Short mmCIF file of the C-alpha atoms (twelve columns), coordinates in Angstrom:
data_MODEL
# 
_entry.id   MODEL 
# 
loop_
_atom_site.group_PDB 
_atom_site.id 
_atom_site.type_symbol 
_atom_site.label_atom_id 
_atom_site.label_alt_id 
_atom_site.label_comp_id 
_atom_site.label_asym_id 
_atom_site.label_seq_id 
_atom_site.Cartn_x 
_atom_site.Cartn_y 
_atom_site.Cartn_z 
_atom_site.pdbx_PDB_model_num 
ATOM 1   C CA . MET A 1   -26.380 -4.128  -8.585  1 
ATOM 2   C CA . LEU A 2   -26.972 -7.735  -9.367  1 
ATOM 3   C CA . PRO A 3   -26.577 -10.208 -6.452  1 
ATOM 4   C CA . ASN A 4   -24.525 -12.753 -8.431  1 
ATOM 5   C CA . LEU A 5   -23.282 -12.023 -11.886 1 
ATOM 6   C CA . LEU A 6   -21.764 -14.203 -14.595 1 
ATOM 7   C CA . VAL A 7   -21.258 -12.607 -18.001 1 
ATOM 8   C CA . ASP A 8   -19.713 -14.079 -21.129 1 
ATOM 9   C CA . THR A 9   -19.944 -11.816 -24.181 1 
ATOM 10  C CA . THR A 10  -19.198 -14.664 -26.598 1 
ATOM 11  C CA . VAL A 11  -22.855 -15.714 -26.416 1 
ATOM 12  C CA . LEU A 12  -23.787 -12.446 -28.155 1 
ATOM 13  C CA . PRO A 13  -23.309 -11.567 -31.811 1 
ATOM 14  C CA . PRO A 14  -19.900 -9.868  -32.307 1 
ATOM 15  C CA . ALA A 15  -21.492 -6.533  -33.263 1 
ATOM 16  C CA . GLU A 16  -23.392 -6.311  -29.947 1 
ATOM 17  C CA . ARG A 17  -20.656 -7.436  -27.551 1 
ATOM 18  C CA . PHE A 18  -18.869 -4.159  -26.900 1 
ATOM 19  C CA . ASP A 19  -22.068 -2.135  -26.417 1 
ATOM 20  C CA . PHE A 20  -23.292 -4.723  -23.934 1 
ATOM 21  C CA . TRP A 21  -19.969 -4.596  -22.037 1 
ATOM 22  C CA . TYR A 22  -20.010 -0.792  -22.041 1 
ATOM 23  C CA . ALA A 23  -23.498 -0.724  -20.501 1 
ATOM 24  C CA . LEU A 24  -22.543 -3.390  -17.955 1 
ATOM 25  C CA . VAL A 25  -19.458 -1.491  -16.772 1 
ATOM 26  C CA . ALA A 26  -21.381 1.776   -16.534 1 
ATOM 27  C CA . ARG A 27  -24.151 0.128   -14.492 1 
ATOM 28  C CA . GLU A 28  -22.140 -2.204  -12.245 1 
ATOM 29  C CA . THR A 29  -18.960 -0.237  -11.533 1 
ATOM 30  C CA . ALA A 30  -18.730 3.439   -12.440 1 
ATOM 31  C CA . PRO A 31  -19.816 5.471   -15.470 1 
ATOM 32  C CA . ALA A 32  -16.899 5.982   -17.856 1 
ATOM 33  C CA . HIS A 33  -16.134 6.546   -21.543 1 
ATOM 34  C CA . ILE A 34  -14.676 3.273   -22.844 1 
ATOM 35  C CA . THR A 35  -13.185 2.448   -26.228 1 
ATOM 36  C CA . SER A 36  -11.286 -0.569  -27.500 1 
ATOM 37  C CA . ALA A 37  -9.247  -1.566  -30.534 1 
ATOM 38  C CA . HIS A 38  -11.230 -4.843  -30.479 1 
ATOM 39  C CA . LEU A 39  -14.687 -3.434  -31.236 1 
ATOM 40  C CA . ASP A 40  -15.323 -5.858  -34.102 1 
ATOM 41  C CA . ASN A 41  -14.880 -8.972  -31.941 1 
ATOM 42  C CA . PHE A 42  -14.845 -7.917  -28.300 1 
ATOM 43  C CA . VAL A 43  -14.619 -10.776 -25.790 1 
ATOM 44  C CA . GLY A 44  -15.179 -10.043 -22.116 1 
ATOM 45  C CA . TYR A 45  -15.930 -12.116 -19.035 1 
ATOM 46  C CA . ALA A 46  -17.261 -10.846 -15.735 1 
ATOM 47  C CA . ARG A 47  -17.978 -12.713 -12.552 1 
ATOM 48  C CA . ALA A 48  -19.273 -11.070 -9.389  1 
ATOM 49  C CA . ILE A 49  -20.321 -12.556 -6.082  1 
ATOM 50  C CA . ASP A 50  -22.266 -10.432 -3.641  1 
ATOM 51  C CA . LEU A 51  -21.243 -11.138 -0.031  1 
ATOM 52  C CA . GLY A 52  -23.559 -8.677  1.658   1 
ATOM 53  C CA . ARG A 53  -21.651 -5.444  2.136   1 
ATOM 54  C CA . ILE A 54  -18.706 -6.662  0.083   1 
ATOM 55  C CA . ARG A 55  -18.672 -7.601  -3.572  1 
ATOM 56  C CA . LEU A 56  -15.938 -9.668  -5.196  1 
ATOM 57  C CA . THR A 57  -15.558 -9.011  -8.908  1 
ATOM 58  C CA . SER A 58  -13.367 -10.627 -11.520 1 
ATOM 59  C CA . LEU A 59  -13.158 -9.030  -14.979 1 
ATOM 60  C CA . ARG A 60  -11.299 -10.355 -18.009 1 
ATOM 61  C CA . TYR A 61  -11.243 -8.401  -21.279 1 
ATOM 62  C CA . PRO A 62  -8.843  -7.186  -23.998 1 
ATOM 63  C CA . SER A 63  -7.152  -3.811  -23.704 1 
ATOM 64  C CA . LEU A 64  -9.456  -0.850  -23.174 1 
ATOM 65  C CA . ASP A 65  -9.048  2.894   -23.136 1 
ATOM 66  C CA . SER A 66  -11.107 4.369   -20.354 1 
ATOM 67  C CA . THR A 67  -11.601 7.978   -19.320 1 
ATOM 68  C CA . ARG A 68  -13.764 9.367   -16.580 1 
ATOM 69  C CA . PRO A 69  -14.391 13.081  -17.091 1 
ATOM 70  C CA . SER A 70  -15.598 15.251  -14.243 1 
ATOM 71  C CA . GLN A 71  -19.201 15.167  -15.520 1 
ATOM 72  C CA . LEU A 72  -19.324 11.387  -15.042 1 
ATOM 73  C CA . VAL A 73  -17.588 11.580  -11.664 1 
ATOM 74  C CA . ARG A 74  -20.151 14.101  -10.452 1 
ATOM 75  C CA . ARG A 75  -23.003 11.970  -11.798 1 
ATOM 76  C CA . ALA A 76  -21.979 8.949   -9.675  1 
ATOM 77  C CA . GLU A 77  -23.426 9.445   -6.185  1 
ATOM 78  C CA . ALA A 78  -21.908 12.858  -5.555  1 
ATOM 79  C CA . ASP A 79  -23.741 13.249  -2.244  1 
ATOM 80  C CA . VAL A 80  -22.058 10.127  -0.864  1 
ATOM 81  C CA . TYR A 81  -18.547 11.305  -1.690  1 
ATOM 82  C CA . GLN A 82  -19.221 14.766  -0.288  1 
ATOM 83  C CA . LEU A 83  -20.011 13.161  3.070   1 
ATOM 84  C CA . ALA A 84  -16.498 11.703  3.223   1 
ATOM 85  C CA . LEU A 85  -14.822 15.076  3.854   1 
ATOM 86  C CA . PRO A 86  -16.743 16.137  6.991   1 
ATOM 87  C CA . ALA A 87  -16.589 12.541  8.241   1 
ATOM 88  C CA . SER A 88  -12.816 12.541  7.789   1 
ATOM 89  C CA . VAL A 89  -12.488 15.846  9.637   1 
ATOM 90  C CA . LEU A 90  -14.551 14.489  12.540  1 
ATOM 91  C CA . ILE A 91  -12.466 11.294  12.664  1 
ATOM 92  C CA . ALA A 92  -9.244  13.319  12.575  1 
ATOM 93  C CA . TYR A 93  -10.506 15.504  15.439  1 
ATOM 94  C CA . ALA A 94  -11.469 12.511  17.576  1 
ATOM 95  C CA . PHE A 95  -8.187  10.655  17.070  1 
ATOM 96  C CA . ALA A 96  -6.045  13.786  17.433  1 
ATOM 97  C CA . ALA A 97  -7.765  14.614  20.712  1 
ATOM 98  C CA . GLY A 98  -7.424  11.012  21.886  1 
ATOM 99  C CA . GLY A 99  -3.742  10.967  20.964  1 
ATOM 100 C CA . LEU A 100 -3.150  14.259  22.739  1 
ATOM 101 C CA . ALA A 101 -4.864  12.983  25.892  1 
ATOM 102 C CA . VAL A 102 -2.848  9.758   25.855  1 
ATOM 103 C CA . THR A 103 0.478   11.564  25.413  1 
ATOM 104 C CA . THR A 104 -0.163  13.572  28.584  1 
ATOM 105 C CA . TYR A 105 0.140   10.293  30.510  1 
ATOM 106 C CA . LEU A 106 3.406   9.178   28.883  1 
ATOM 107 C CA . ARG A 107 6.545   9.867   30.884  1 
ATOM 108 C CA . ASP A 108 9.321   8.683   28.582  1 
ATOM 109 C CA . PHE A 109 9.905   7.893   24.917  1 
ATOM 110 C CA . PRO A 110 9.718   4.087   25.393  1 
ATOM 111 C CA . ASP A 111 6.189   4.550   26.747  1 
ATOM 112 C CA . PHE A 112 5.056   5.233   23.172  1 
ATOM 113 C CA . GLN A 113 5.191   1.490   22.514  1 
ATOM 114 C CA . TYR A 114 2.060   1.192   24.658  1 
ATOM 115 C CA . ILE A 115 0.201   3.206   22.034  1 
ATOM 116 C CA . GLN A 116 1.019   0.509   19.479  1 
ATOM 117 C CA . LEU A 117 -0.148  -2.100  21.958  1 
ATOM 118 C CA . VAL A 118 -3.625  -0.542  21.738  1 
ATOM 119 C CA . MET A 119 -3.639  0.671   18.129  1 
ATOM 120 C CA . LEU A 120 -2.646  -2.575  16.399  1 
ATOM 121 C CA . PRO A 121 -5.411  -4.761  17.897  1 
ATOM 122 C CA . MET A 122 -7.923  -1.964  17.340  1 
ATOM 123 C CA . TYR A 123 -6.843  -1.773  13.688  1 
ATOM 124 C CA . LEU A 124 -7.115  -5.542  13.254  1 
ATOM 125 C CA . PHE A 125 -10.439 -6.106  15.006  1 
ATOM 126 C CA . ALA A 126 -12.503 -2.924  14.470  1 
ATOM 127 C CA . THR A 127 -14.142 -4.294  11.264  1 
ATOM 128 C CA . THR A 128 -11.299 -2.978  9.136   1 
ATOM 129 C CA . PHE A 129 -11.020 -6.311  7.333   1 
ATOM 130 C CA . TYR A 130 -14.010 -8.383  8.453   1 
ATOM 131 C CA . PRO A 131 -17.641 -7.513  9.189   1 
ATOM 132 C CA . LEU A 132 -18.817 -7.420  12.792  1 
ATOM 133 C CA . SER A 133 -20.898 -10.571 12.293  1 
ATOM 134 C CA . VAL A 134 -17.710 -12.671 11.970  1 
ATOM 135 C CA . TYR A 135 -16.839 -12.133 15.630  1 
ATOM 136 C CA . PRO A 136 -18.457 -14.013 18.531  1 
ATOM 137 C CA . ALA A 137 -21.434 -12.292 20.146  1 
ATOM 138 C CA . ALA A 138 -19.510 -11.841 23.404  1 
ATOM 139 C CA . VAL A 139 -16.768 -9.831  21.647  1 
ATOM 140 C CA . GLN A 140 -19.040 -7.636  19.514  1 
ATOM 141 C CA . PRO A 141 -19.855 -5.087  22.283  1 
ATOM 142 C CA . LEU A 142 -16.123 -4.598  22.883  1 
ATOM 143 C CA . ILE A 143 -15.558 -3.963  19.182  1 
ATOM 144 C CA . ARG A 144 -18.492 -1.534  19.077  1 
ATOM 145 C CA . ALA A 145 -16.827 0.437   21.881  1 
ATOM 146 C CA . LEU A 146 -13.725 1.155   19.767  1 
ATOM 147 C CA . PRO A 147 -13.444 4.599   18.152  1 
ATOM 148 C CA . LEU A 148 -12.058 3.056   14.963  1 
ATOM 149 C CA . TYR A 149 -15.210 0.931   14.609  1 
ATOM 150 C CA . HIS A 150 -17.356 4.072   14.588  1 
ATOM 151 C CA . SER A 151 -14.946 5.806   12.216  1 
ATOM 152 C CA . ILE A 152 -15.177 2.934   9.759   1 
ATOM 153 C CA . GLU A 153 -18.966 2.850   10.015  1 
ATOM 154 C CA . LEU A 154 -19.167 6.591   9.378   1 
ATOM 155 C CA . VAL A 155 -17.169 6.324   6.159   1 
ATOM 156 C CA . ARG A 156 -18.135 2.852   4.922   1 
ATOM 157 C CA . GLU A 157 -21.923 3.090   5.197   1 
ATOM 158 C CA . PRO A 158 -22.383 6.172   2.958   1 
ATOM 159 C CA . ALA A 159 -19.815 4.801   0.500   1 
ATOM 160 C CA . LEU A 160 -21.952 1.662   0.191   1 
ATOM 161 C CA . GLY A 161 -25.083 3.755   -0.311  1 
ATOM 162 C CA . HIS A 162 -26.569 3.177   3.152   1 
ATOM 163 C CA . LEU A 163 -27.709 6.570   4.371   1 
ATOM 164 C CA . GLY A 164 -29.923 6.707   7.422   1 
ATOM 165 C CA . TRP A 165 -30.416 8.043   10.907  1 
ATOM 166 C CA . ASP A 166 -28.246 5.266   12.325  1 
ATOM 167 C CA . LEU A 167 -25.214 7.226   11.032  1 
ATOM 168 C CA . LEU A 168 -25.826 9.645   13.903  1 
ATOM 169 C CA . ILE A 169 -24.536 7.007   16.342  1 
ATOM 170 C CA . PRO A 170 -20.926 7.159   15.065  1 
ATOM 171 C CA . VAL A 171 -21.159 10.949  14.770  1 
ATOM 172 C CA . VAL A 172 -22.318 11.355  18.385  1 
ATOM 173 C CA . TYR A 173 -19.757 8.792   19.576  1 
ATOM 174 C CA . LEU A 174 -16.839 10.514  17.812  1 
ATOM 175 C CA . VAL A 175 -17.903 13.996  18.952  1 
ATOM 176 C CA . ALA A 176 -18.197 12.761  22.555  1 
ATOM 177 C CA . PHE A 177 -14.925 10.808  22.372  1 
ATOM 178 C CA . GLY A 178 -13.039 13.773  20.901  1 
ATOM 179 C CA . SER A 179 -14.563 16.273  23.318  1 
ATOM 180 C CA . ILE A 180 -13.869 14.174  26.413  1 
ATOM 181 C CA . ALA A 181 -10.323 13.450  25.236  1 
ATOM 182 C CA . MET A 182 -9.709  17.149  24.510  1 
ATOM 183 C CA . TYR A 183 -11.057 18.091  27.943  1 
ATOM 184 C CA . VAL A 184 -8.743  15.571  29.630  1 
ATOM 185 C CA . ALA A 185 -5.743  16.714  27.571  1 
ATOM 186 C CA . THR A 186 -6.409  20.399  28.238  1 
ATOM 187 C CA . ARG A 187 -6.830  19.886  31.981  1 
ATOM 188 C CA . ARG A 188 -3.688  17.766  32.289  1 
ATOM 189 C CA . MET A 189 -1.557  20.121  30.184  1 
ATOM 190 C CA . THR A 190 -2.813  23.182  32.075  1 
ATOM 191 C CA . ARG A 191 -2.059  21.493  35.396  1 
ATOM 192 C CA . ALA A 192 1.416   20.495  34.184  1 
ATOM 193 C CA . MET A 193 2.229   24.031  33.020  1 
ATOM 194 C CA . LEU A 194 1.088   25.633  36.274  1 
ATOM 195 C CA . ARG A 195 3.453   23.531  38.371  1 
# 
C-alpha cells in the first residue's frame, strides 16, 4: 500500500483511465471484477492518508458494477481470514467463562447493572476506537490488562497483515483468563449446589 495517495484519472488519456482505476482498486483495496458504463471517459478520484495502522480513504467515481467471485476472495490473504475463526472461538470462550464467573457473584437481578459498569468503559478504552498510543503512559498498563484489549489485538493484527510471535501474548492471556474464570465459576457453582 502507498503511504499517502492522491489519484486523479483526468490527467490520463481517456482510453487509459478505466484500466488504471481497475489496477488501482485491485492493488489498494481488494481484487474484484469491475465494469462501468463510462469506459470511454471514466473519471475517478482517490485520496488516501495512511495513519499508521489505520488508513482513511475517499473514493469518487461514476457508477460501477463490481463482483468478487470466490476465486478472488480466496486469493486475498486467505491465511489471515482463516485465523479469525479460531481467534473468535478463543475470545468467545474467554468472555463466556468470565461472564459465568461474574454471574456466580450476583445475588439479584439489579446487580447485573454492575456488569455494564465494567463493560462500557472497557469497550470505550480497550483500543476499540483509538490506538494505545493515544492514552497517557500511566494508563496504558491498565488498558493492556483488559481482556478486550487482547481480543482486539488478536483479531486486528492478522487482519492488518501483522503476523508474528507477539500474537502469542493475547492467546496466552485469553487462555489463562478463560481457564481461571472457568475454574472460579465451576468451584462456586459446585459449592452452591452442594449446600
